[in-house]
Amino acid sequence: MTTVAIAGFQHETNTFAPMPTGYEEFTQAGSWPGLTQGTDVLSVFNGLNIPVSGFIEAAGDWELVPLLWTAAEPGGYVTAAAFDKITGMICSALSRLSGIDAVYLDLHGAMVVEHFQDGEGEVLRRVREVVGPDVPIAVSLDLHGNLFPDFFELADVVTIYRTYPHIDMADTGRRCQALLQQRIEFGALAKSFRQLDFLIPLTAQATMREPAATLYSELSQIRPDHVLSADIAMGFPPADIEHCGASLVCYGTSQSDCDLYADQLLRELQQKEAEFAEPMMPAPQAVAEAMELNRMNRKPVVIADPQDNPGAGGSGDSTGLLRALIDADATDVWFGMIWDPSVAAKAHQAGVSAVIDIELGGRYSNGEVANEPLRCRARVAHLSDGHFVFSGPMYGGATAALGRMALIDIENTGIHVIVSTVRTQNADAEIFRHMGIKPEDKGILVVKSTAHFLADYTPLADTILFAEADGLNPCVVERIPYTRLRSGVRLGARGPEFVAP
Ligand SMILES: [Zn+2]
């Protein structure tokens, strides 16, 4: 009988976001379950599209010992207190176990802690201290991991999502289980690690679009005989750390085959450099195009606001794109959503049909980006407690816990805004539907998302536009003010090379 301890601790840290990520953020449910401990992990995560769910499902007759699973919405630095507490919970539970054969960790890969640039590397160091050098540690990661060489050394095997939108999270957990099984059978595997010398903008990483679509389809095809697994992490650019950026990992039973294949994959990535082009256009231009298209089409135009994507550390309360829509007199606009717990509370207090004077959003800035509340009068059109079941390809089956939500109609405009209490990305059209809105019938839909929305919104959209408005998730990598990035990395396809100060 193989006994495996399993735990999950996920955070994607945007070091330019001013909101620190504390322990409380890790306890809260949102689009995913909140902090879950012990055997509850087996029932809570049953059947979800989350790595630990896939790992559990694939484990068959292995005896699993679940320790805990937790994740917080992407945001600023993880506090040292939260990191110490959560890794402490994992390590003390591990230290009470005897005779485990392996550890599986469901991590992100882009966690930055106040005092550690490489959050995952530090998790592994602490876990390794408890289990010793001989117990294999298997890790699954998000496609947006910024992998440090030390992290790679500390993990026995790593698998990484191959889709963005991340529709293969559970599958990545399954692949991790299979690779761990091979590690247990064959003993220590040969492994190779390579880092790319340019940064790929988040908005250019989507695997439903080129060039990532071709790159990833090749990844799952032909490999040399002695290579068991290979994966690419595209990196998470809004992180001012030494090893920000794309990298790849390769595992097998022959070091030379792993090295050859890793070099081949790296070359394929390098050859596509010029194709990783930033798709954003200025917000007023995106609005004008959407209005023009809307006059001719019966299917909705979707405008994304990538730079205020809460799923990449944006506050979700930036009013830049909303102002561009108001300035252009756009109508039939369904804006999902603005994070503003106080306006949501006020709307709930006033009730449906009430007219309220509000200062909407605009509270968060890091000093670099503009963000002001929108002072307006609005009618409350619909209320919700934020509990509903997602149905899209990424979150489908999971229960949302987004707190009090309100749909408000901004007076003297044709603009309708969903206001939320829990900060989260709109990657699932149920966010509209549960508020009584049929997104398929609307003119212009706005989502604060970089790419995850593509999975659920592409089928219902006539056209998708990416608007450049102010937000805390800088997507134009040439303009990101790095200070810690390793020297010699090019900032985007045609961007300048970063030279360490
Ligand atoms: Zn991701």
Short mmCIF file of C-alpha atoms and ligand atoms in Angstrom, two decimals:
data_model
loop_
_atom_site.label_atom_id
_atom_site.label_comp_id
_atom_site.label_asym_id
_atom_site.label_seq_id
_atom_site.Cartn_x
_atom_site.Cartn_y
_atom_site.Cartn_z
CA MET A 1 0.00 0.00 0.00
CA THR A 2 1.36 3.42 -1.02
CA THR A 3 0.61 6.19 1.49
CA VAL A 4 0.72 9.79 0.26
CA ALA A 5 0.22 12.98 2.28
CA ILE A 6 -1.54 15.68 0.23
CA ALA A 7 -1.86 19.43 0.74
CA GLY A 8 -2.70 22.53 -1.28
CA PHE A 9 -1.48 26.11 -0.76
CA GLN A 10 -2.04 28.38 -3.75
CA HIS A 11 -1.40 32.06 -4.28
CA GLU A 12 -0.55 34.13 -7.34
CA THR A 13 1.20 37.23 -6.04
CA ASN A 14 1.16 40.55 -7.89
CA THR A 15 3.94 42.51 -6.18
CA PHE A 16 2.55 45.77 -7.61
CA ALA A 17 -0.83 45.35 -5.88
CA PRO A 18 -1.16 47.28 -2.61
CA MET A 19 -3.56 44.85 -0.88
CA PRO A 20 -1.54 42.44 1.33
CA THR A 21 -2.71 38.81 1.39
CA GLY A 22 -3.19 37.73 4.99
CA TYR A 23 -4.38 34.57 6.69
CA GLU A 24 -8.01 35.71 6.56
CA GLU A 25 -7.90 35.86 2.76
CA PHE A 26 -6.84 32.21 2.76
CA THR A 27 -9.77 31.17 4.94
CA GLN A 28 -12.44 32.77 2.70
CA ALA A 29 -14.32 30.90 0.01
CA GLY A 30 -14.88 32.70 -3.30
CA SER A 31 -14.82 31.04 -6.68
CA TRP A 32 -13.00 28.16 -4.93
CA PRO A 33 -13.57 26.61 -1.49
CA GLY A 34 -11.94 28.32 1.50
CA LEU A 35 -9.43 26.74 3.90
CA THR A 36 -10.32 23.06 4.22
CA GLN A 37 -8.60 20.70 6.65
CA GLY A 38 -8.12 16.95 7.15
CA THR A 39 -10.45 14.42 5.57
CA ASP A 40 -12.92 17.18 4.58
CA VAL A 41 -10.55 17.77 1.64
CA LEU A 42 -11.70 14.46 0.12
CA SER A 43 -15.40 15.39 0.12
CA VAL A 44 -15.18 19.17 -0.52
CA PHE A 45 -12.96 18.75 -3.59
CA ASN A 46 -14.68 15.69 -5.00
CA GLY A 47 -15.29 16.16 -8.73
CA LEU A 48 -14.06 19.78 -9.02
CA ASN A 49 -11.71 21.15 -11.67
CA ILE A 50 -8.88 21.69 -9.17
CA PRO A 51 -5.52 19.82 -9.21
CA VAL A 52 -6.04 18.15 -5.84
CA SER A 53 -9.41 16.84 -7.09
CA GLY A 54 -7.77 15.17 -10.09
CA PHE A 55 -4.95 13.76 -7.97
CA ILE A 56 -7.43 12.24 -5.49
CA GLU A 57 -9.50 10.74 -8.30
CA ALA A 58 -6.42 9.21 -9.99
CA ALA A 59 -4.89 7.85 -6.79
CA GLY A 60 -6.95 4.63 -6.93
CA ASP A 61 -5.94 2.33 -4.12
CA TRP A 62 -3.29 4.63 -2.65
CA GLU A 63 -3.96 5.63 0.92
CA LEU A 64 -4.25 9.43 0.94
CA VAL A 65 -3.69 11.50 4.06
CA PRO A 66 -5.17 14.96 3.39
CA LEU A 67 -3.57 17.71 5.49
CA LEU A 68 -5.20 20.92 4.23
CA TRP A 69 -6.02 22.90 1.10
CA THR A 70 -6.18 26.68 0.86
CA ALA A 71 -5.99 29.44 -1.74
CA ALA A 72 -6.53 33.19 -1.72
CA GLU A 73 -7.62 35.45 -4.57
CA PRO A 74 -4.52 36.80 -6.37
CA GLY A 75 -3.31 40.00 -4.74
CA GLY A 76 -0.33 41.65 -3.08
CA TYR A 77 2.47 40.00 -1.06
CA VAL A 78 1.50 37.09 1.18
CA THR A 79 2.21 38.23 4.73
CA ALA A 80 4.96 36.43 6.62
CA ALA A 81 2.42 35.61 9.36
CA ALA A 82 0.00 33.93 6.93
CA PHE A 83 2.81 32.01 5.22
CA ASP A 84 4.31 30.80 8.51
CA LYS A 85 0.93 29.79 9.86
CA ILE A 86 -0.15 27.79 6.80
CA THR A 87 3.22 26.10 6.16
CA GLY A 88 3.35 25.47 9.93
CA MET A 89 -0.03 23.70 9.77
CA ILE A 90 1.18 21.55 6.86
CA CYS A 91 4.52 20.72 8.49
CA SER A 92 3.17 19.96 11.95
CA ALA A 93 0.52 17.64 10.45
CA LEU A 94 3.29 15.97 8.39
CA SER A 95 5.52 15.55 11.43
CA ARG A 96 2.78 13.56 13.20
CA LEU A 97 2.70 11.01 10.35
CA SER A 98 4.98 8.02 10.08
CA GLY A 99 5.66 5.74 7.16
CA ILE A 100 4.46 7.98 4.33
CA ASP A 101 5.80 7.09 0.88
CA ALA A 102 5.40 10.49 -0.80
CA VAL A 103 4.00 14.00 -0.50
CA TYR A 104 1.81 15.69 -3.10
CA LEU A 105 1.49 19.49 -3.05
CA ASP A 106 -1.05 21.47 -5.08
CA LEU A 107 0.83 24.80 -5.39
CA HIS A 108 0.65 27.77 -7.75
CA GLY A 109 4.25 28.68 -8.60
CA ALA A 110 3.97 32.48 -8.41
CA MET A 111 3.63 33.01 -4.64
CA VAL A 112 5.77 35.82 -3.25
CA VAL A 113 5.99 36.29 0.51
CA GLU A 114 7.05 39.49 2.29
CA HIS A 115 10.44 37.95 3.06
CA PHE A 116 10.74 35.26 0.36
CA GLN A 117 10.71 35.90 -3.37
CA ASP A 118 10.19 32.17 -3.98
CA GLY A 119 7.19 31.19 -1.85
CA GLU A 120 6.90 27.67 -3.26
CA GLY A 121 10.64 27.05 -2.85
CA GLU A 122 10.32 27.96 0.84
CA VAL A 123 7.29 25.64 1.24
CA LEU A 124 9.39 22.81 -0.22
CA ARG A 125 12.41 23.60 1.97
CA ARG A 126 10.23 23.39 5.09
CA VAL A 127 8.42 20.23 3.97
CA ARG A 128 11.75 18.64 3.00
CA GLU A 129 13.09 19.37 6.50
CA VAL A 130 10.23 17.34 7.97
CA VAL A 131 10.16 14.37 5.58
CA GLY A 132 13.90 14.10 4.90
CA PRO A 133 15.75 13.70 1.60
CA ASP A 134 14.32 10.34 0.50
CA VAL A 135 10.54 10.87 0.45
CA PRO A 136 9.49 12.00 -3.05
CA ILE A 137 7.70 15.36 -3.26
CA ALA A 138 5.39 15.77 -6.26
CA VAL A 139 4.05 19.22 -7.14
CA SER A 140 1.43 20.45 -9.58
CA LEU A 141 1.59 24.10 -10.62
CA ASP A 142 -0.40 26.78 -12.41
CA LEU A 143 0.64 27.72 -15.98
CA HIS A 144 1.57 31.16 -14.53
CA GLY A 145 4.32 29.87 -12.25
CA ASN A 146 7.55 31.88 -12.02
CA LEU A 147 9.85 28.94 -11.28
CA PHE A 148 13.08 29.39 -9.33
CA PRO A 149 15.98 26.95 -9.97
CA ASP A 150 16.08 26.05 -6.25
CA PHE A 151 12.38 25.15 -6.30
CA PHE A 152 13.00 22.85 -9.27
CA GLU A 153 15.85 21.13 -7.39
CA LEU A 154 13.74 20.55 -4.28
CA ALA A 155 10.77 18.96 -6.11
CA ASP A 156 11.04 15.38 -7.38
CA VAL A 157 8.41 15.81 -10.09
CA VAL A 158 6.38 18.79 -11.32
CA THR A 159 3.40 18.99 -13.68
CA ILE A 160 1.96 22.30 -14.92
CA TYR A 161 -1.42 23.29 -16.40
CA ARG A 162 -1.38 23.22 -20.22
CA THR A 163 -4.36 25.49 -20.78
CA TYR A 164 -5.12 29.18 -20.20
CA PRO A 165 -8.10 29.52 -19.47
CA HIS A 166 -7.20 26.77 -17.01
CA ILE A 167 -9.68 24.08 -18.01
CA ASP A 168 -7.19 21.25 -17.26
CA MET A 169 -6.50 21.88 -13.57
CA ALA A 170 -7.88 18.52 -12.41
CA ASP A 171 -6.11 16.83 -15.31
CA THR A 172 -2.80 18.36 -14.18
CA GLY A 173 -3.39 16.74 -10.77
CA ARG A 174 -4.03 13.41 -12.54
CA ARG A 175 -0.82 13.76 -14.56
CA CYS A 176 1.05 14.56 -11.36
CA GLN A 177 -0.24 11.36 -9.75
CA ALA A 178 0.89 9.33 -12.79
CA LEU A 179 4.35 10.92 -12.79
CA LEU A 180 4.70 10.36 -9.04
CA GLN A 181 3.80 6.71 -9.58
CA GLN A 182 6.64 6.48 -12.14
CA ARG A 183 9.00 8.22 -9.70
CA ILE A 184 8.12 5.64 -7.03
CA GLU A 185 8.59 2.74 -9.51
CA PHE A 186 11.82 3.92 -11.19
CA GLY A 187 13.50 5.77 -8.33
CA ALA A 188 14.92 9.28 -8.83
CA LEU A 189 14.19 10.54 -12.36
CA ALA A 190 16.42 12.46 -14.72
CA LYS A 191 15.21 16.07 -14.97
CA SER A 192 15.94 19.24 -16.93
CA PHE A 193 15.01 22.87 -16.33
CA ARG A 194 15.28 25.77 -18.79
CA GLN A 195 14.36 29.46 -18.48
CA LEU A 196 13.25 31.69 -21.33
CA ASP A 197 15.15 34.94 -21.88
CA PHE A 198 12.12 37.11 -22.62
CA LEU A 199 8.86 37.81 -20.77
CA ILE A 200 5.53 36.83 -22.31
CA PRO A 201 2.69 39.32 -21.63
CA LEU A 202 -0.24 37.73 -19.76
CA THR A 203 -2.63 38.82 -22.49
CA ALA A 204 -0.56 36.95 -25.11
CA GLN A 205 -0.45 33.65 -23.18
CA ALA A 206 -3.98 32.37 -23.84
CA THR A 207 -3.85 28.84 -25.24
CA MET A 208 -7.10 29.27 -27.21
CA ARG A 209 -5.17 31.76 -29.39
CA GLU A 210 -1.89 31.64 -31.27
CA PRO A 211 0.99 31.17 -30.80
CA ALA A 212 0.33 29.32 -27.52
CA ALA A 213 -2.33 27.07 -29.11
CA THR A 214 0.23 25.43 -31.45
CA LEU A 215 2.98 25.38 -28.85
CA TYR A 216 0.85 23.49 -26.34
CA SER A 217 -0.68 21.12 -28.86
CA GLU A 218 2.88 20.05 -29.79
CA LEU A 219 3.72 19.55 -26.12
CA SER A 220 1.30 16.67 -25.75
CA GLN A 221 2.46 14.92 -28.95
CA ILE A 222 5.72 13.15 -29.85
CA ARG A 223 8.52 12.94 -27.29
CA PRO A 224 11.79 10.99 -27.21
CA ASP A 225 11.47 7.46 -25.73
CA HIS A 226 12.99 8.16 -22.36
CA VAL A 227 11.10 11.39 -21.64
CA LEU A 228 8.10 10.78 -19.38
CA SER A 229 6.73 14.29 -18.96
CA ALA A 230 7.42 17.88 -20.01
CA ASP A 231 5.63 21.12 -19.19
CA ILE A 232 5.92 24.84 -19.81
CA ALA A 233 5.17 27.61 -17.29
CA MET A 234 4.42 30.87 -19.11
CA GLY A 235 5.27 32.99 -16.05
CA PHE A 236 3.43 35.77 -14.25
CA PRO A 237 4.92 39.13 -15.29
CA PRO A 238 3.46 41.42 -12.55
CA ALA A 239 5.95 40.09 -10.02
CA ASP A 240 9.15 41.99 -9.30
CA ILE A 241 11.31 38.98 -8.45
CA GLU A 242 14.59 37.57 -9.74
CA HIS A 243 13.09 34.59 -11.59
CA CYS A 244 9.99 36.15 -13.08
CA GLY A 245 9.16 34.65 -16.48
CA ALA A 246 8.63 31.52 -18.51
CA SER A 247 10.45 28.24 -17.92
CA LEU A 248 10.06 24.57 -18.70
CA VAL A 249 10.56 21.27 -16.90
CA CYS A 250 11.25 17.82 -18.29
CA TYR A 251 11.37 14.40 -16.54
CA GLY A 252 12.47 11.00 -17.79
CA THR A 253 14.76 8.03 -17.42
CA SER A 254 17.65 9.43 -19.50
CA GLN A 255 19.38 12.71 -18.69
CA SER A 256 20.59 13.22 -22.25
CA ASP A 257 17.08 12.67 -23.68
CA CYS A 258 15.59 15.09 -21.14
CA ASP A 259 18.22 17.70 -21.97
CA LEU A 260 17.71 17.30 -25.72
CA TYR A 261 13.93 17.60 -25.43
CA ALA A 262 14.14 20.57 -23.05
CA ASP A 263 16.45 22.34 -25.52
CA GLN A 264 14.06 21.56 -28.38
CA LEU A 265 11.08 22.98 -26.46
CA LEU A 266 13.06 26.06 -25.48
CA ARG A 267 13.96 26.69 -29.15
CA GLU A 268 10.28 26.37 -30.15
CA LEU A 269 9.36 28.97 -27.54
CA GLN A 270 12.17 31.29 -28.65
CA GLN A 271 11.12 31.02 -32.30
CA LYS A 272 7.65 32.27 -31.42
CA GLU A 273 8.88 35.40 -29.63
CA ALA A 274 7.56 37.88 -32.19
CA GLU A 275 4.14 36.19 -32.20
CA PHE A 276 3.49 36.82 -28.49
CA ALA A 277 1.91 40.19 -29.26
CA GLU A 278 -0.06 42.25 -26.79
CA PRO A 279 -3.71 42.46 -28.02
CA MET A 280 -4.93 45.48 -26.00
CA MET A 281 -6.21 48.70 -27.55
CA PRO A 282 -6.89 52.02 -25.75
CA ALA A 283 -10.21 51.84 -23.83
CA PRO A 284 -11.95 54.63 -25.85
CA GLN A 285 -11.08 52.80 -29.08
CA ALA A 286 -12.38 49.47 -27.73
CA VAL A 287 -15.63 51.17 -26.67
CA ALA A 288 -16.06 52.85 -30.08
CA GLU A 289 -15.45 49.54 -31.89
CA ALA A 290 -17.85 47.69 -29.61
CA MET A 291 -20.60 50.30 -30.22
CA GLU A 292 -20.07 50.11 -33.98
CA LEU A 293 -20.15 46.30 -33.99
CA ASN A 294 -23.17 46.31 -31.73
CA ARG A 295 -25.14 48.29 -34.33
CA MET A 296 -24.57 45.51 -36.88
CA ASN A 297 -24.70 42.32 -34.82
CA ARG A 298 -27.17 40.38 -32.80
CA LYS A 299 -24.55 38.58 -30.71
CA PRO A 300 -22.84 40.42 -27.86
CA VAL A 301 -19.48 42.14 -28.08
CA VAL A 302 -17.35 41.28 -25.06
CA ILE A 303 -14.86 43.85 -23.78
CA ALA A 304 -12.21 42.55 -21.37
CA ASP A 305 -10.48 44.83 -18.86
CA PRO A 306 -7.26 42.78 -18.35
CA GLN A 307 -5.36 45.36 -16.32
CA ASP A 308 -8.01 45.30 -13.57
CA ASN A 309 -8.38 41.54 -13.48
CA PRO A 310 -8.81 40.48 -9.83
CA GLY A 311 -7.56 37.06 -10.95
CA ALA A 312 -4.12 38.62 -11.49
CA GLY A 313 -4.13 40.90 -8.46
CA GLY A 314 -6.21 43.75 -9.85
CA SER A 315 -8.49 45.45 -7.33
CA GLY A 316 -11.55 44.85 -9.50
CA ASP A 317 -12.72 48.33 -8.54
CA SER A 318 -11.02 50.39 -11.26
CA THR A 319 -13.49 52.75 -12.90
CA GLY A 320 -11.40 53.55 -15.99
CA LEU A 321 -13.27 51.43 -18.54
CA LEU A 322 -16.64 52.31 -16.96
CA ARG A 323 -15.88 56.02 -17.47
CA ALA A 324 -14.88 55.39 -21.09
CA LEU A 325 -18.28 53.75 -21.67
CA ILE A 326 -20.17 56.61 -19.98
CA ASP A 327 -18.14 59.23 -21.91
CA ALA A 328 -19.05 57.51 -25.20
CA ASP A 329 -22.78 57.30 -24.32
CA ALA A 330 -22.65 53.54 -24.81
CA THR A 331 -25.94 51.73 -24.19
CA ASP A 332 -27.03 48.12 -23.63
CA VAL A 333 -23.86 47.70 -21.55
CA TRP A 334 -23.76 44.98 -18.90
CA PHE A 335 -20.70 45.50 -16.74
CA GLY A 336 -19.63 42.51 -14.65
CA MET A 337 -18.34 43.65 -12.25
CA ILE A 338 -17.08 46.29 -9.82
CA TRP A 339 -15.82 45.17 -6.40
CA ASP A 340 -17.42 47.46 -3.82
CA PRO A 341 -18.71 45.86 -0.60
CA SER A 342 -20.09 49.19 0.71
CA VAL A 343 -22.21 49.88 -2.38
CA ALA A 344 -23.42 46.25 -2.37
CA ALA A 345 -24.47 46.69 1.28
CA LYS A 346 -26.19 50.01 0.53
CA ALA A 347 -28.13 48.46 -2.35
CA HIS A 348 -29.25 45.57 -0.16
CA GLN A 349 -30.36 47.99 2.54
CA ALA A 350 -32.32 50.12 0.07
CA GLY A 351 -33.94 47.20 -1.77
CA VAL A 352 -34.96 46.55 -5.37
CA SER A 353 -36.27 49.63 -7.27
CA ALA A 354 -34.75 52.04 -4.75
CA VAL A 355 -32.64 54.91 -6.10
CA ILE A 356 -29.35 55.46 -4.29
CA ASP A 357 -26.54 58.00 -4.46
CA ILE A 358 -23.23 56.19 -4.50
CA GLU A 359 -19.48 56.50 -4.85
CA LEU A 360 -18.69 53.38 -6.83
CA GLY A 361 -15.29 51.67 -6.72
CA GLY A 362 -12.08 53.63 -7.28
CA ARG A 363 -10.53 53.02 -3.87
CA TYR A 364 -7.34 51.15 -4.74
CA SER A 365 -4.22 52.44 -6.43
CA ASN A 366 -0.50 51.86 -5.98
CA GLY A 367 0.28 55.49 -6.75
CA GLU A 368 1.12 54.67 -10.39
CA VAL A 369 -2.37 54.03 -11.75
CA ALA A 370 -5.36 56.40 -11.76
CA ASN A 371 -8.48 55.19 -9.97
CA GLU A 372 -11.28 57.41 -8.68
CA PRO A 373 -14.74 56.51 -7.37
CA LEU A 374 -17.61 57.14 -9.80
CA ARG A 375 -20.10 59.45 -8.09
CA CYS A 376 -23.52 58.73 -9.51
CA ARG A 377 -27.18 58.00 -8.85
CA ALA A 378 -28.36 54.48 -9.58
CA ARG A 379 -31.47 52.33 -9.37
CA VAL A 380 -31.21 48.93 -7.70
CA ALA A 381 -32.42 46.40 -10.29
CA HIS A 382 -31.61 43.01 -8.73
CA LEU A 383 -30.08 41.58 -5.56
CA SER A 384 -28.35 38.29 -4.77
CA ASP A 385 -26.55 36.61 -1.87
CA GLY A 386 -23.75 35.54 -4.24
CA HIS A 387 -24.45 31.82 -3.89
CA PHE A 388 -24.91 29.96 -7.18
CA VAL A 389 -23.30 27.13 -9.12
CA PHE A 390 -20.82 27.92 -11.90
CA SER A 391 -21.45 26.19 -15.23
CA GLY A 392 -18.53 27.22 -17.50
CA PRO A 393 -15.58 25.02 -18.58
CA MET A 394 -13.22 26.32 -15.90
CA TYR A 395 -15.23 26.60 -12.68
CA GLY A 396 -18.18 24.37 -13.66
CA GLY A 397 -19.68 22.49 -10.72
CA ALA A 398 -18.08 24.70 -8.05
CA THR A 399 -20.36 26.75 -5.81
CA ALA A 400 -19.72 30.50 -5.77
CA ALA A 401 -19.64 32.30 -2.43
CA LEU A 402 -19.34 35.91 -3.57
CA GLY A 403 -21.25 37.61 -0.78
CA ARG A 404 -23.97 40.21 -1.28
CA MET A 405 -24.25 41.31 -4.89
CA ALA A 406 -26.36 43.95 -6.63
CA LEU A 407 -27.23 44.91 -10.19
CA ILE A 408 -27.56 48.66 -10.48
CA ASP A 409 -28.68 50.81 -13.43
CA ILE A 410 -26.66 54.02 -13.60
CA GLU A 411 -29.09 56.91 -13.99
CA ASN A 412 -29.30 58.63 -17.39
CA THR A 413 -27.17 55.96 -19.06
CA GLY A 414 -27.74 52.59 -20.67
CA ILE A 415 -25.16 51.05 -18.38
CA HIS A 416 -25.92 48.33 -15.86
CA VAL A 417 -23.28 47.29 -13.32
CA ILE A 418 -22.99 44.23 -11.10
CA VAL A 419 -21.46 45.16 -7.74
CA SER A 420 -19.77 42.44 -5.69
CA THR A 421 -18.70 41.95 -2.08
CA VAL A 422 -16.00 39.32 -2.70
CA ARG A 423 -13.21 40.36 -5.08
CA THR A 424 -13.14 37.87 -7.92
CA GLN A 425 -12.65 37.53 -11.65
CA ASN A 426 -15.57 37.12 -14.07
CA ALA A 427 -14.69 33.91 -15.91
CA ASP A 428 -18.14 32.34 -15.86
CA ALA A 429 -21.34 33.72 -17.41
CA GLU A 430 -23.39 32.46 -14.42
CA ILE A 431 -22.24 35.68 -12.74
CA PHE A 432 -24.60 37.45 -15.16
CA ARG A 433 -27.30 34.78 -15.31
CA HIS A 434 -27.81 34.47 -11.57
CA MET A 435 -28.53 38.23 -11.54
CA GLY A 436 -31.41 37.71 -13.99
CA ILE A 437 -29.35 38.77 -17.05
CA LYS A 438 -29.33 36.64 -20.21
CA PRO A 439 -25.86 37.48 -21.53
CA GLU A 440 -26.61 35.99 -24.98
CA ASP A 441 -29.25 38.68 -25.57
CA LYS A 442 -27.20 41.69 -24.57
CA GLY A 443 -25.24 44.24 -26.61
CA ILE A 444 -21.98 44.83 -24.79
CA LEU A 445 -20.70 42.65 -21.96
CA VAL A 446 -17.74 43.83 -19.89
CA VAL A 447 -15.59 41.42 -17.87
CA LYS A 448 -12.61 42.17 -15.66
CA SER A 449 -10.50 39.23 -16.81
CA THR A 450 -7.33 38.66 -18.84
CA ALA A 451 -8.00 35.32 -20.52
CA HIS A 452 -10.00 32.98 -18.25
CA PHE A 453 -13.26 34.52 -19.53
CA LEU A 454 -12.47 33.22 -23.03
CA ALA A 455 -13.53 29.66 -22.13
CA ASP A 456 -17.12 30.54 -21.26
CA TYR A 457 -17.64 33.77 -23.26
CA THR A 458 -16.11 32.93 -26.64
CA PRO A 459 -19.10 30.77 -27.72
CA LEU A 460 -21.61 33.54 -26.98
CA ALA A 461 -19.57 36.48 -28.31
CA ASP A 462 -19.58 38.02 -31.77
CA THR A 463 -16.28 39.75 -31.10
CA ILE A 464 -13.89 39.99 -28.15
CA LEU A 465 -11.94 43.18 -27.54
CA PHE A 466 -9.17 43.81 -25.01
CA ALA A 467 -9.31 47.34 -23.58
CA GLU A 468 -6.34 49.08 -22.03
CA ALA A 469 -7.59 50.95 -18.97
CA ASP A 470 -5.85 51.72 -15.68
CA GLY A 471 -5.49 48.85 -13.25
CA LEU A 472 -3.08 47.12 -10.90
CA ASN A 473 -2.23 44.26 -13.28
CA PRO A 474 0.25 45.87 -15.69
CA CYS A 475 0.01 43.93 -18.97
CA VAL A 476 2.45 45.93 -21.11
CA VAL A 477 5.63 44.28 -19.86
CA GLU A 478 7.97 46.90 -21.32
CA ARG A 479 6.45 49.38 -18.85
CA ILE A 480 6.69 47.22 -15.71
CA PRO A 481 9.17 48.87 -13.28
CA TYR A 482 11.25 45.84 -12.32
CA THR A 483 14.08 46.22 -9.82
CA ARG A 484 14.87 42.59 -8.95
CA LEU A 485 14.53 40.74 -12.26
CA ARG A 486 17.68 38.82 -13.24
CA SER A 487 19.84 40.62 -15.76
CA GLY A 488 19.57 39.97 -19.50
CA VAL A 489 15.84 39.26 -19.72
CA ARG A 490 14.02 40.97 -22.60
CA LEU A 491 10.76 42.67 -21.63
CA GLY A 492 8.32 41.30 -24.19
CA ALA A 493 8.68 40.50 -27.85
CA ARG A 494 10.24 43.75 -28.97
CA GLY A 495 10.86 45.27 -25.56
CA PRO A 496 14.21 46.40 -24.18
CA GLU A 497 16.49 44.05 -22.30
CA PHE A 498 16.35 44.32 -18.52
CA VAL A 499 19.73 45.14 -17.04
CA ALA A 500 19.97 44.80 -13.29
CA PRO A 501 20.53 48.17 -11.55
ZN ZN B 1 -3.01 30.95 -13.75
#
